[in-house]
Amino acid sequence: MTREQLIRGEGQFIADLPDADCRWVAFVRSPHAHARVLSVLPPEGARDVTLVTGHDLASSIQPLRVQAPGLNVYDWHPMHPERALFVGDPVAAVVADSPYEAEDLADAVRIEYEPLPAVTSLEAAAGNETTIHPDLSDNVLFKFALNEGAATEAFASADLVVERTFRYPRQTAVPLECRGVLARYDPREQRFTVWTSTQVPHYLRNGLSQILGVPEDDIRVIRPDVGGAFGLKAQLFPEEVILPWLARETGGALKWVEDRRENLLASVHAHEGTLTLGAAFDGDGNLRAVRARAEGDAGAHSVFPFGAGLDPFTTVINIFGAYRHEIAEIDATSYATNKAPAGSYRGVGQVLSVFAVERLLDIAAGELGLDPAEIRRRNLLRTDDFPHTTPTGNAFDTGNYQETLRMALARADYDGLRAEQRTAATAGKQLGVGVGTFNEVTGVTLYPGYDGARVRIAPDGTIQGFMSSASSGQGHAEVYGRLIAEELGVSRDRVQIVEGDTDLCPSGSGTYASRTAVTMGNTLTLASQDLRRKLLKVAALMLKFEGELSDARVERELTIADGRICLAEDPATGVDFDEVVQAAYLQTLDFALPQEIVEAGLEVTRYEKLPQNVFSNTAIVAAVDVDTETGHFEIRRLVMVGDCGRILDRETVDGQAIGGAAMGIGCGTLEQLAYDADGQLLTASLMDYLVPTAMEVPPIEVGHLETPSSVTRNAAKGMGESGTMGIPAVLANAVADALGAEVTELPLSEERIAGLAMGASSL
Amino acid sequence: MSARAALSLQVNGAAVDRDVEPRLTLADFLRNELKLTGTHLGCEHGVCGACTVLVDGEAVRSCLLFAVQAQGRSITTVEGLAQGADLHPLQRALLERNGLQCGFCTPGVLMTAMEFLENTSVPTREEIRKALSGTICRCTGYQGMVDAIAEIAGGDR
Ligand code: FES
Ligand code: FES
């Protein structure tokens, strides 16, 4: 839907799709964190109830084995026949004529459980007294290490070593729209159609095909309007398997729309982990070597397609990425626990690495007697360091990190803030200033990391772009439409964008890891350029060019703009875009288009995977006023300067920057999922899991620098998660600065801050 | 199922008469019975504000009300804001000020702001932020919304 349709309330979100012929599914979910399921019986006295259990499902599907480097593989069942592994794990599903009746029915299903000991912490998982998956006796779902022992000598000979352990809380993305699925099975065509609120339609089709044991072509996945996703909707969920399967079994259309409690209990969680981070410096404060060990709480499962290593791997592979150093020794482990599975949430892994790195730099600066801005100036990569490869193997193309920092400091009047800190002291109120600089990995080339674009000009002149991505409200269509319009020299409103339909769109990765501008945009540019050359060649033939028509020649000798293709040297001579289109399709010319020069039709499909990830960079400065008694703080200034290469659409970039920053305020100050020792989720409503409202989000000042990427065709670098990953770190630095205390754990709740203030004043 | 109750009310200016289950929420009545799916459900427990509609001009969370409680009332939903092709000025301002991304919170934001603008002249940004604090948006960071409301209120003090 267009933005105008959305603002009229005409969006078609999953819950809004026509459902007159649908029956409704409700799930019975485990009240236990870990249990054996002994029996599942329909409601007392009920007849003709459609009730399905894990046994029913297991008898006709293939369990999925999520595979990726470092993952320990086991059988994933959408609904396990014998065991429940977390509170909220689906144990049975019922079908009824309305959602109200389906929920009544689900409440009345009788299930007998044998509770088992629950593993609810990393410590308990590593202690492995209780095993969660029989195949994995040590509860380790993922393990990765690089450069083992490489930093030992550098640490031993360093002038200064700082090392701390940082903890990041368990969080979840809370898209305002929960999940939902509508599934149909057409017995005549033997084909599934699955509408689902997802970021990854093609991955989903692939996963479903594996589990249901049918060819991918027999499954069509359609993504309707999506009401926010932020990573949460980038995995294959049990419900997305169970509904189509059940639609085939029952021979009708089925619908399920998640409620918020289910969303908080049983979608995916993220971010939780610890990072023990050490840094070795010389006497001038130059970073020499780093050592990072991350442990992630993956919850009950390794989810498809990314698997359980996602957060901790991303944490360590990107450690200290923005800073010069020669040696990095890293390892990451993910443990299974009896909590909801961990998946993705904006800022994947880097929320923890940026928090830890930026805190550690401030701690080191304190030891060295350096200003926090100065230790960053000394260590940030310099322009002539690029291209640069980090000791963990990340390759960066271009960057101007020092200038980004300078701009942020200047805009926030950093020196003025420091001066005020020295002079103006109010009892009980402390000004704190925090700085952070980091880069964001975007357009990730893993899993499998390519994108596909098909650009088509129809004989009537309609221009359409079919994309493998799947927007969830980021404003993709705007960016794509402009890219195509620019390449084809037409006005933006002639271009339609189609996303999120596996029957219409070429296959690819979907939308995650801020990949839209870089990898999807890159592929789209490729397809649009091919199509442009085709148009130019037809035009050249119409303009009676003689001799060989190479790509280079037509690009050189012709211009394409404002719906016309003209001679570069004589702009008065040219042909109209629409005439060219007609000629290409309808062969309206008085001569035949030579096939060896240009094939008939105006349609190009291209796939591409970038040779490397692309990194944007950001500098953030925050000033906060902390009430040392109550622990409450107000954000006085929040300045964020980002460099995402060439800006393709300013409004979209600003929207992502500010929206991501608001989420960062949530991650840094409010958001925390809490489980008790028995594995009961204590934060299963939005009264307990707090997200920022307009009151918690101050004006955010956004600045831009544009250092073109040399890897992407459109010179853009991805962005969109920087605020989320950077702001918790910078606010932590600002609060630590105000209190003269060490902050190693988030969120910055009033309780935590008041406690730190008390500790600091008693030192 | 349980006995049904007769319900008469006005929705976006039109009279509506239906028999409904007493436990049917106003939100589900609007969405499922009347197919006015612009009213969204983000939590169904009164926190997110996505389901906000006007009941006799007052912004109300339709997930917390039973349809039968709206007997005799006049309801305005997001579908009632635009006049045909012409968007309400607040809708236009929200579009122009980058006040939406996914659009899921937007109907609730619009209805909340409608009531606020009716009752407040020339609000400060602080007052606008407070008025919006009962509607959650996960996409935008709220700034565009505050700008749009300030613009419509005719002052940005
Ligand atoms: S759905 Fe009514 S307040 Fe959230
Ligand atoms: S625009 Fe997506 S929740 Fe507000």
mmCIF file of N, CA and C in Angstrom, chain A residues 3-4 6-9 11-13 15-16 19 100-101 104 172-178 226-228 230 258-260 345-346 472-474 651 654-656 658-660 662-663 671 685-687 691-700, chain B residues 1 21 23-25 28 31-32 35 37-38 40-45 47-48 50 78-79 82 84-87 90-92 94-96 98 100-107 110 126 129-130 132-133 136-143:
data_model
loop_
_atom_site.group_PDB
_atom_site.id
_atom_site.type_symbol
_atom_site.label_atom_id
_atom_site.label_comp_id
_atom_site.label_asym_id
_atom_site.label_seq_id
_atom_site.Cartn_x
_atom_site.Cartn_y
_atom_site.Cartn_z
ATOM 1 N N ARG A 3 1.790 5.138 1.105
ATOM 2 C CA ARG A 3 1.675 5.837 2.382
ATOM 3 C C ARG A 3 0.324 6.532 2.491
ATOM 4 N N GLU A 4 -0.185 7.014 1.381
ATOM 5 C CA GLU A 4 -1.486 7.682 1.455
ATOM 6 C C GLU A 4 -2.598 6.696 1.821
ATOM 7 N N LEU A 6 -2.137 4.028 3.588
ATOM 8 C CA LEU A 6 -1.936 3.696 4.997
ATOM 9 C C LEU A 6 -2.552 4.757 5.894
ATOM 10 N N ILE A 7 -2.377 6.005 5.503
ATOM 11 C CA ILE A 7 -2.849 7.082 6.372
ATOM 12 C C ILE A 7 -4.370 7.204 6.336
ATOM 13 N N ARG A 8 -4.985 6.620 5.327
ATOM 14 C CA ARG A 8 -6.450 6.582 5.285
ATOM 15 C C ARG A 8 -7.008 5.389 6.056
ATOM 16 N N GLY A 9 -6.119 4.552 6.573
ATOM 17 C CA GLY A 9 -6.603 3.340 7.245
ATOM 18 C C GLY A 9 -6.932 2.239 6.266
ATOM 19 N N GLY A 11 -4.644 0.266 4.816
ATOM 20 C CA GLY A 11 -3.600 -0.749 4.777
ATOM 21 C C GLY A 11 -4.222 -2.139 4.804
ATOM 22 N N GLN A 12 -3.485 -3.102 4.239
ATOM 23 C CA GLN A 12 -3.960 -4.489 4.279
ATOM 24 C C GLN A 12 -2.950 -5.302 5.056
ATOM 25 N N PHE A 13 -3.042 -5.212 6.364
ATOM 26 C CA PHE A 13 -2.182 -6.009 7.226
ATOM 27 C C PHE A 13 -2.797 -7.409 7.335
ATOM 28 N N ALA A 15 -4.137 -9.169 9.569
ATOM 29 C CA ALA A 15 -5.440 -9.302 10.233
ATOM 30 C C ALA A 15 -6.561 -8.714 9.387
ATOM 31 N N ASP A 16 -6.197 -7.854 8.435
ATOM 32 C CA ASP A 16 -7.219 -7.174 7.632
ATOM 33 C C ASP A 16 -7.605 -7.939 6.369
ATOM 34 N N ASP A 19 -11.403 -12.719 5.086
ATOM 35 C CA ASP A 19 -11.309 -14.039 5.720
ATOM 36 C C ASP A 19 -12.675 -14.687 5.892
ATOM 37 N N TYR A 100 -12.775 -16.019 18.696
ATOM 38 C CA TYR A 100 -13.242 -16.142 20.087
ATOM 39 C C TYR A 100 -13.455 -17.618 20.440
ATOM 40 N N GLU A 101 -14.121 -18.341 19.529
ATOM 41 C CA GLU A 101 -14.391 -19.759 19.808
ATOM 42 C C GLU A 101 -13.107 -20.589 19.820
ATOM 43 N N ASP A 104 -11.561 -20.125 23.190
ATOM 44 C CA ASP A 104 -12.305 -20.884 24.207
ATOM 45 C C ASP A 104 -11.892 -22.350 24.177
ATOM 46 N N THR A 172 13.210 -7.827 23.125
ATOM 47 C CA THR A 172 12.475 -8.294 21.940
ATOM 48 C C THR A 172 11.931 -7.091 21.186
ATOM 49 N N ALA A 173 11.745 -7.267 19.879
ATOM 50 C CA ALA A 173 11.575 -6.101 19.011
ATOM 51 C C ALA A 173 10.221 -5.399 19.148
ATOM 52 N N VAL A 174 9.200 -6.102 19.589
ATOM 53 C CA VAL A 174 7.861 -5.508 19.723
ATOM 54 C C VAL A 174 7.461 -4.674 18.495
ATOM 55 N N PRO A 175 7.369 -5.296 17.329
ATOM 56 C CA PRO A 175 6.735 -4.563 16.235
ATOM 57 C C PRO A 175 5.300 -4.291 16.663
ATOM 58 N N LEU A 176 4.758 -3.136 16.280
ATOM 59 C CA LEU A 176 3.430 -2.819 16.804
ATOM 60 C C LEU A 176 2.387 -3.817 16.299
ATOM 61 N N GLU A 177 2.606 -4.309 15.093
ATOM 62 C CA GLU A 177 1.741 -5.382 14.612
ATOM 63 C C GLU A 177 2.355 -6.714 15.021
ATOM 64 N N CYS A 178 1.567 -7.563 15.667
ATOM 65 C CA CYS A 178 2.062 -8.889 16.030
ATOM 66 C C CYS A 178 2.148 -9.751 14.761
ATOM 67 N N VAL A 226 3.118 -4.941 6.339
ATOM 68 C CA VAL A 226 3.711 -5.407 7.595
ATOM 69 C C VAL A 226 3.844 -4.221 8.540
ATOM 70 N N GLY A 227 3.313 -4.379 9.735
ATOM 71 C CA GLY A 227 3.298 -3.275 10.700
ATOM 72 C C GLY A 227 4.523 -3.257 11.585
ATOM 73 N N GLY A 228 5.676 -3.150 10.932
ATOM 74 C CA GLY A 228 6.942 -3.138 11.677
ATOM 75 C C GLY A 228 7.436 -4.555 11.875
ATOM 76 N N PHE A 230 11.581 -5.149 12.480
ATOM 77 C CA PHE A 230 12.813 -4.886 13.240
ATOM 78 C C PHE A 230 13.601 -6.145 13.538
ATOM 79 N N GLU A 258 -1.764 -13.421 16.019
ATOM 80 C CA GLU A 258 -1.143 -13.493 17.338
ATOM 81 C C GLU A 258 -1.639 -12.374 18.247
ATOM 82 N N ASP A 259 -1.741 -12.644 19.539
ATOM 83 C CA ASP A 259 -1.970 -11.533 20.462
ATOM 84 C C ASP A 259 -0.643 -11.136 21.110
ATOM 85 N N ARG A 260 -0.665 -10.016 21.816
ATOM 86 C CA ARG A 260 0.603 -9.474 22.325
ATOM 87 C C ARG A 260 1.268 -10.400 23.340
ATOM 88 N N TYR A 345 16.828 -8.932 16.407
ATOM 89 C CA TYR A 345 16.224 -7.660 16.780
ATOM 90 C C TYR A 345 17.256 -6.606 16.420
ATOM 91 N N ARG A 346 16.812 -5.620 15.662
ATOM 92 C CA ARG A 346 17.642 -4.489 15.243
ATOM 93 C C ARG A 346 18.885 -4.280 16.129
ATOM 94 N N SER A 472 9.006 -3.661 5.585
ATOM 95 C CA SER A 472 8.057 -3.701 6.705
ATOM 96 C C SER A 472 7.821 -2.279 7.201
ATOM 97 N N GLY A 473 7.771 -1.363 6.250
ATOM 98 C CA GLY A 473 7.434 0.009 6.603
ATOM 99 C C GLY A 473 8.586 0.983 6.482
ATOM 100 N N GLN A 474 9.713 0.546 5.928
ATOM 101 C CA GLN A 474 10.879 1.433 5.859
ATOM 102 C C GLN A 474 10.797 2.425 4.709
ATOM 103 N N GLU A 651 14.732 11.516 3.254
ATOM 104 C CA GLU A 651 13.644 11.314 4.216
ATOM 105 C C GLU A 651 13.682 9.899 4.806
ATOM 106 N N ASP A 654 16.664 9.717 7.258
ATOM 107 C CA ASP A 654 16.358 10.385 8.526
ATOM 108 C C ASP A 654 15.347 9.579 9.336
ATOM 109 N N GLY A 655 14.362 9.027 8.642
ATOM 110 C CA GLY A 655 13.349 8.218 9.335
ATOM 111 C C GLY A 655 13.983 7.016 10.010
ATOM 112 N N GLN A 656 14.917 6.363 9.322
ATOM 113 C CA GLN A 656 15.610 5.210 9.898
ATOM 114 C C GLN A 656 16.519 5.646 11.043
ATOM 115 N N ILE A 658 16.273 8.321 13.056
ATOM 116 C CA ILE A 658 15.535 8.754 14.254
ATOM 117 C C ILE A 658 14.752 7.591 14.862
ATOM 118 N N GLY A 659 14.112 6.797 13.996
ATOM 119 C CA GLY A 659 13.379 5.630 14.503
ATOM 120 C C GLY A 659 14.324 4.650 15.186
ATOM 121 N N GLY A 660 15.495 4.437 14.592
ATOM 122 C CA GLY A 660 16.481 3.539 15.197
ATOM 123 C C GLY A 660 16.997 4.086 16.510
ATOM 124 N N ALA A 662 15.292 6.048 18.565
ATOM 125 C CA ALA A 662 14.240 5.879 19.577
ATOM 126 C C ALA A 662 14.292 4.462 20.140
ATOM 127 N N MET A 663 14.522 3.498 19.255
ATOM 128 C CA MET A 663 14.622 2.123 19.717
ATOM 129 C C MET A 663 15.854 1.940 20.605
ATOM 130 N N GLU A 671 14.003 -1.483 28.049
ATOM 131 C CA GLU A 671 13.571 -2.791 27.574
ATOM 132 C C GLU A 671 14.319 -3.928 28.259
ATOM 133 N N SER A 685 3.375 -8.526 29.130
ATOM 134 C CA SER A 685 2.448 -7.510 28.619
ATOM 135 C C SER A 685 3.234 -6.226 28.399
ATOM 136 N N LEU A 686 2.625 -5.300 27.698
ATOM 137 C CA LEU A 686 3.312 -4.016 27.468
ATOM 138 C C LEU A 686 3.246 -3.127 28.709
ATOM 139 N N MET A 687 2.617 -3.612 29.771
ATOM 140 C CA MET A 687 2.716 -2.896 31.050
ATOM 141 C C MET A 687 3.998 -3.278 31.774
ATOM 142 N N VAL A 691 8.395 0.012 26.314
ATOM 143 C CA VAL A 691 9.056 0.576 25.132
ATOM 144 C C VAL A 691 8.872 2.099 25.200
ATOM 145 N N PRO A 692 9.729 2.847 24.515
ATOM 146 C CA PRO A 692 9.660 4.300 24.652
ATOM 147 C C PRO A 692 8.379 4.892 24.067
ATOM 148 N N THR A 693 7.816 5.844 24.777
ATOM 149 C CA THR A 693 6.713 6.633 24.239
ATOM 150 C C THR A 693 7.284 7.997 23.832
ATOM 151 N N ALA A 694 6.425 8.864 23.330
ATOM 152 C CA ALA A 694 6.886 10.191 22.915
ATOM 153 C C ALA A 694 7.537 10.940 24.076
ATOM 154 N N MET A 695 7.176 10.593 25.297
ATOM 155 C CA MET A 695 7.769 11.281 26.451
ATOM 156 C C MET A 695 9.235 10.905 26.650
ATOM 157 N N GLU A 696 9.593 9.694 26.268
ATOM 158 C CA GLU A 696 10.983 9.246 26.504
ATOM 159 C C GLU A 696 11.913 9.572 25.345
ATOM 160 N N VAL A 697 11.342 10.041 24.254
ATOM 161 C CA VAL A 697 12.193 10.308 23.091
ATOM 162 C C VAL A 697 12.332 11.823 22.902
ATOM 163 N N PRO A 698 13.496 12.363 23.215
ATOM 164 C CA PRO A 698 13.702 13.798 23.066
ATOM 165 C C PRO A 698 13.966 14.114 21.596
ATOM 166 N N PRO A 699 14.038 15.373 21.249
ATOM 167 C CA PRO A 699 14.451 15.701 19.880
ATOM 168 C C PRO A 699 15.824 15.082 19.601
ATOM 169 N N ILE A 700 15.952 14.437 18.459
ATOM 170 C CA ILE A 700 17.225 13.806 18.107
ATOM 171 C C ILE A 700 17.796 14.582 16.929
ATOM 172 N N MET B 1 -23.491 -20.154 20.764
ATOM 173 C CA MET B 1 -22.798 -19.321 21.759
ATOM 174 C C MET B 1 -23.822 -18.554 22.572
ATOM 175 N N GLU B 21 -22.693 -10.454 19.935
ATOM 176 C CA GLU B 21 -22.397 -11.177 21.172
ATOM 177 C C GLU B 21 -22.014 -10.142 22.224
ATOM 178 N N ARG B 23 -19.919 -10.246 24.468
ATOM 179 C CA ARG B 23 -18.489 -10.158 24.791
ATOM 180 C C ARG B 23 -17.655 -9.589 23.633
ATOM 181 N N LEU B 24 -18.299 -9.257 22.547
ATOM 182 C CA LEU B 24 -17.544 -8.733 21.405
ATOM 183 C C LEU B 24 -16.996 -7.344 21.729
ATOM 184 N N THR B 25 -15.698 -7.142 21.506
ATOM 185 C CA THR B 25 -15.145 -5.812 21.806
ATOM 186 C C THR B 25 -15.555 -4.835 20.702
ATOM 187 N N ASP B 28 -13.250 -5.275 17.708
ATOM 188 C CA ASP B 28 -13.580 -6.409 16.836
ATOM 189 C C ASP B 28 -14.885 -6.160 16.086
ATOM 190 N N ARG B 31 -13.922 -3.879 13.238
ATOM 191 C CA ARG B 31 -13.048 -4.539 12.274
ATOM 192 C C ARG B 31 -13.746 -5.711 11.571
ATOM 193 N N ASN B 32 -14.387 -6.559 12.363
ATOM 194 C CA ASN B 32 -14.896 -7.807 11.782
ATOM 195 C C ASN B 32 -16.315 -7.678 11.258
ATOM 196 N N LYS B 35 -16.129 -4.253 8.894
ATOM 197 C CA LYS B 35 -14.994 -4.279 7.959
ATOM 198 C C LYS B 35 -14.239 -2.942 7.935
ATOM 199 N N THR B 37 -11.277 -1.888 8.911
ATOM 200 C CA THR B 37 -10.042 -2.487 9.437
ATOM 201 C C THR B 37 -8.937 -1.458 9.656
ATOM 202 N N GLY B 38 -9.256 -0.189 9.483
ATOM 203 C CA GLY B 38 -8.265 0.848 9.788
ATOM 204 C C GLY B 38 -7.970 0.947 11.274
ATOM 205 N N HIS B 40 -6.640 -0.525 14.354
ATOM 206 C CA HIS B 40 -5.705 -1.651 14.505
ATOM 207 C C HIS B 40 -5.609 -2.135 15.948
ATOM 208 N N LEU B 41 -5.133 -3.363 16.097
ATOM 209 C CA LEU B 41 -4.938 -3.931 17.431
ATOM 210 C C LEU B 41 -3.461 -4.234 17.639
ATOM 211 N N GLY B 42 -2.859 -3.546 18.596
ATOM 212 C CA GLY B 42 -1.434 -3.778 18.843
ATOM 213 C C GLY B 42 -1.166 -4.463 20.162
ATOM 214 N N CYS B 43 -2.150 -4.484 21.054
ATOM 215 C CA CYS B 43 -1.902 -5.139 22.345
ATOM 216 C C CYS B 43 -3.152 -5.769 22.945
ATOM 217 N N GLU B 44 -4.297 -5.214 22.655
ATOM 218 C CA GLU B 44 -5.560 -5.691 23.237
ATOM 219 C C GLU B 44 -5.564 -5.646 24.757
ATOM 220 N N HIS B 45 -4.659 -4.827 25.334
ATOM 221 C CA HIS B 45 -4.784 -4.609 26.774
ATOM 222 C C HIS B 45 -4.591 -3.141 27.157
ATOM 223 N N VAL B 47 -2.676 -0.581 26.240
ATOM 224 C CA VAL B 47 -1.418 0.150 26.397
ATOM 225 C C VAL B 47 -0.988 0.879 25.123
ATOM 226 N N CYS B 48 -1.155 0.275 23.964
ATOM 227 C CA CYS B 48 -0.470 0.783 22.774
ATOM 228 C C CYS B 48 -1.216 1.906 22.056
ATOM 229 N N ALA B 50 -3.171 1.810 19.513
ATOM 230 C CA ALA B 50 -3.418 1.631 18.075
ATOM 231 C C ALA B 50 -4.912 1.559 17.758
ATOM 232 N N VAL B 78 -10.730 6.057 11.795
ATOM 233 C CA VAL B 78 -9.819 6.687 10.828
ATOM 234 C C VAL B 78 -10.468 6.806 9.452
ATOM 235 N N GLU B 79 -11.336 5.859 9.135
ATOM 236 C CA GLU B 79 -11.990 5.899 7.823
ATOM 237 C C GLU B 79 -12.900 7.118 7.684
ATOM 238 N N ALA B 82 -10.954 11.452 6.179
ATOM 239 C CA ALA B 82 -10.823 12.093 4.863
ATOM 240 C C ALA B 82 -12.204 12.348 4.276
ATOM 241 N N GLY B 84 -13.696 12.045 1.013
ATOM 242 C CA GLY B 84 -13.459 11.534 -0.333
ATOM 243 C C GLY B 84 -11.980 11.571 -0.663
ATOM 244 N N ALA B 85 -11.647 12.248 -1.750
ATOM 245 C CA ALA B 85 -10.250 12.288 -2.179
ATOM 246 C C ALA B 85 -9.407 13.197 -1.285
ATOM 247 N N ASP B 86 -10.072 14.092 -0.542
ATOM 248 C CA ASP B 86 -9.307 15.056 0.259
ATOM 249 C C ASP B 86 -8.975 14.493 1.635
ATOM 250 N N LEU B 87 -7.683 14.414 1.881
ATOM 251 C CA LEU B 87 -7.252 13.983 3.204
ATOM 252 C C LEU B 87 -7.584 15.067 4.219
ATOM 253 N N LEU B 90 -4.679 16.996 9.006
ATOM 254 C CA LEU B 90 -3.752 16.290 9.901
ATOM 255 C C LEU B 90 -3.128 15.081 9.192
ATOM 256 N N GLN B 91 -3.914 14.413 8.398
ATOM 257 C CA GLN B 91 -3.372 13.285 7.623
ATOM 258 C C GLN B 91 -2.305 13.787 6.655
ATOM 259 N N ARG B 92 -2.613 14.880 5.979
ATOM 260 C CA ARG B 92 -1.679 15.458 5.015
ATOM 261 C C ARG B 92 -0.378 15.865 5.723
ATOM 262 N N LEU B 94 0.878 14.730 8.492
ATOM 263 C CA LEU B 94 1.620 13.547 8.933
ATOM 264 C C LEU B 94 2.411 12.943 7.759
ATOM 265 N N LEU B 95 1.794 12.937 6.592
ATOM 266 C CA LEU B 95 2.493 12.454 5.400
ATOM 267 C C LEU B 95 3.698 13.323 5.093
ATOM 268 N N GLU B 96 3.467 14.622 5.115
ATOM 269 C CA GLU B 96 4.526 15.547 4.703
ATOM 270 C C GLU B 96 5.659 15.623 5.709
ATOM 271 N N ASN B 98 6.870 13.173 7.518
ATOM 272 C CA ASN B 98 7.522 11.892 7.787
ATOM 273 C C ASN B 98 7.023 11.292 9.104
ATOM 274 N N LEU B 100 4.983 8.830 9.596
ATOM 275 C CA LEU B 100 4.637 7.408 9.617
ATOM 276 C C LEU B 100 5.650 6.623 8.801
ATOM 277 N N GLN B 101 5.802 5.359 9.175
ATOM 278 C CA GLN B 101 6.580 4.430 8.345
ATOM 279 C C GLN B 101 5.678 3.252 7.989
ATOM 280 N N CYS B 102 5.529 2.310 8.923
ATOM 281 C CA CYS B 102 4.701 1.149 8.577
ATOM 282 C C CYS B 102 3.217 1.479 8.576
ATOM 283 N N GLY B 103 2.833 2.525 9.296
ATOM 284 C CA GLY B 103 1.437 2.948 9.293
ATOM 285 C C GLY B 103 0.531 2.176 10.240
ATOM 286 N N PHE B 104 1.100 1.285 11.038
ATOM 287 C CA PHE B 104 0.232 0.492 11.907
ATOM 288 C C PHE B 104 -0.293 1.309 13.080
ATOM 289 N N CYS B 105 0.540 2.195 13.610
ATOM 290 C CA CYS B 105 0.106 3.028 14.734
ATOM 291 C C CYS B 105 -0.712 4.221 14.275
ATOM 292 N N THR B 106 -0.611 4.533 12.979
ATOM 293 C CA THR B 106 -1.105 5.814 12.469
ATOM 294 C C THR B 106 -2.577 6.101 12.774
ATOM 295 N N PRO B 107 -3.487 5.150 12.547
ATOM 296 C CA PRO B 107 -4.885 5.456 12.870
ATOM 297 C C PRO B 107 -5.077 5.873 14.334
ATOM 298 N N LEU B 110 -3.707 9.362 14.816
ATOM 299 C CA LEU B 110 -4.610 10.370 14.235
ATOM 300 C C LEU B 110 -5.794 10.635 15.164
ATOM 301 N N GLU B 126 6.043 20.037 24.257
ATOM 302 C CA GLU B 126 5.976 19.203 25.452
ATOM 303 C C GLU B 126 4.551 18.672 25.651
ATOM 304 N N ARG B 129 3.871 16.010 23.072
ATOM 305 C CA ARG B 129 4.508 14.732 23.432
ATOM 306 C C ARG B 129 3.707 14.021 24.517
ATOM 307 N N LYS B 130 3.236 14.785 25.481
ATOM 308 C CA LYS B 130 2.442 14.196 26.553
ATOM 309 C C LYS B 130 1.153 13.601 25.982
ATOM 310 N N LEU B 132 0.639 12.437 23.111
ATOM 311 C CA LEU B 132 0.928 11.238 22.308
ATOM 312 C C LEU B 132 1.439 10.079 23.156
ATOM 313 N N SER B 133 1.683 10.329 24.425
ATOM 314 C CA SER B 133 2.422 9.328 25.202
ATOM 315 C C SER B 133 1.619 8.044 25.430
ATOM 316 N N ILE B 136 1.819 4.062 21.157
ATOM 317 C CA ILE B 136 3.180 3.587 20.886
ATOM 318 C C ILE B 136 3.427 3.546 19.387
ATOM 319 N N CYS B 137 4.553 4.086 18.974
ATOM 320 C CA CYS B 137 5.035 3.906 17.609
ATOM 321 C C CYS B 137 6.415 3.297 17.719
ATOM 322 N N ARG B 138 6.662 2.204 17.004
ATOM 323 C CA ARG B 138 7.986 1.575 17.066
ATOM 324 C C ARG B 138 8.864 2.018 15.906
ATOM 325 N N CYS B 139 8.300 2.712 14.930
ATOM 326 C CA CYS B 139 9.077 3.012 13.723
ATOM 327 C C CYS B 139 9.707 4.401 13.714
ATOM 328 N N THR B 140 8.948 5.410 14.073
ATOM 329 C CA THR B 140 9.334 6.772 13.672
ATOM 330 C C THR B 140 10.139 7.556 14.684
ATOM 331 N N GLY B 141 10.095 7.171 15.960
ATOM 332 C CA GLY B 141 10.728 8.022 16.962
ATOM 333 C C GLY B 141 9.908 9.267 17.270
ATOM 334 N N TYR B 142 8.695 9.318 16.767
ATOM 335 C CA TYR B 142 7.671 10.323 17.126
ATOM 336 C C TYR B 142 7.912 11.728 16.590
ATOM 337 N N GLN B 143 9.116 12.060 16.160
ATOM 338 C CA GLN B 143 9.401 13.470 15.863
ATOM 339 C C GLN B 143 8.500 14.044 14.775
#
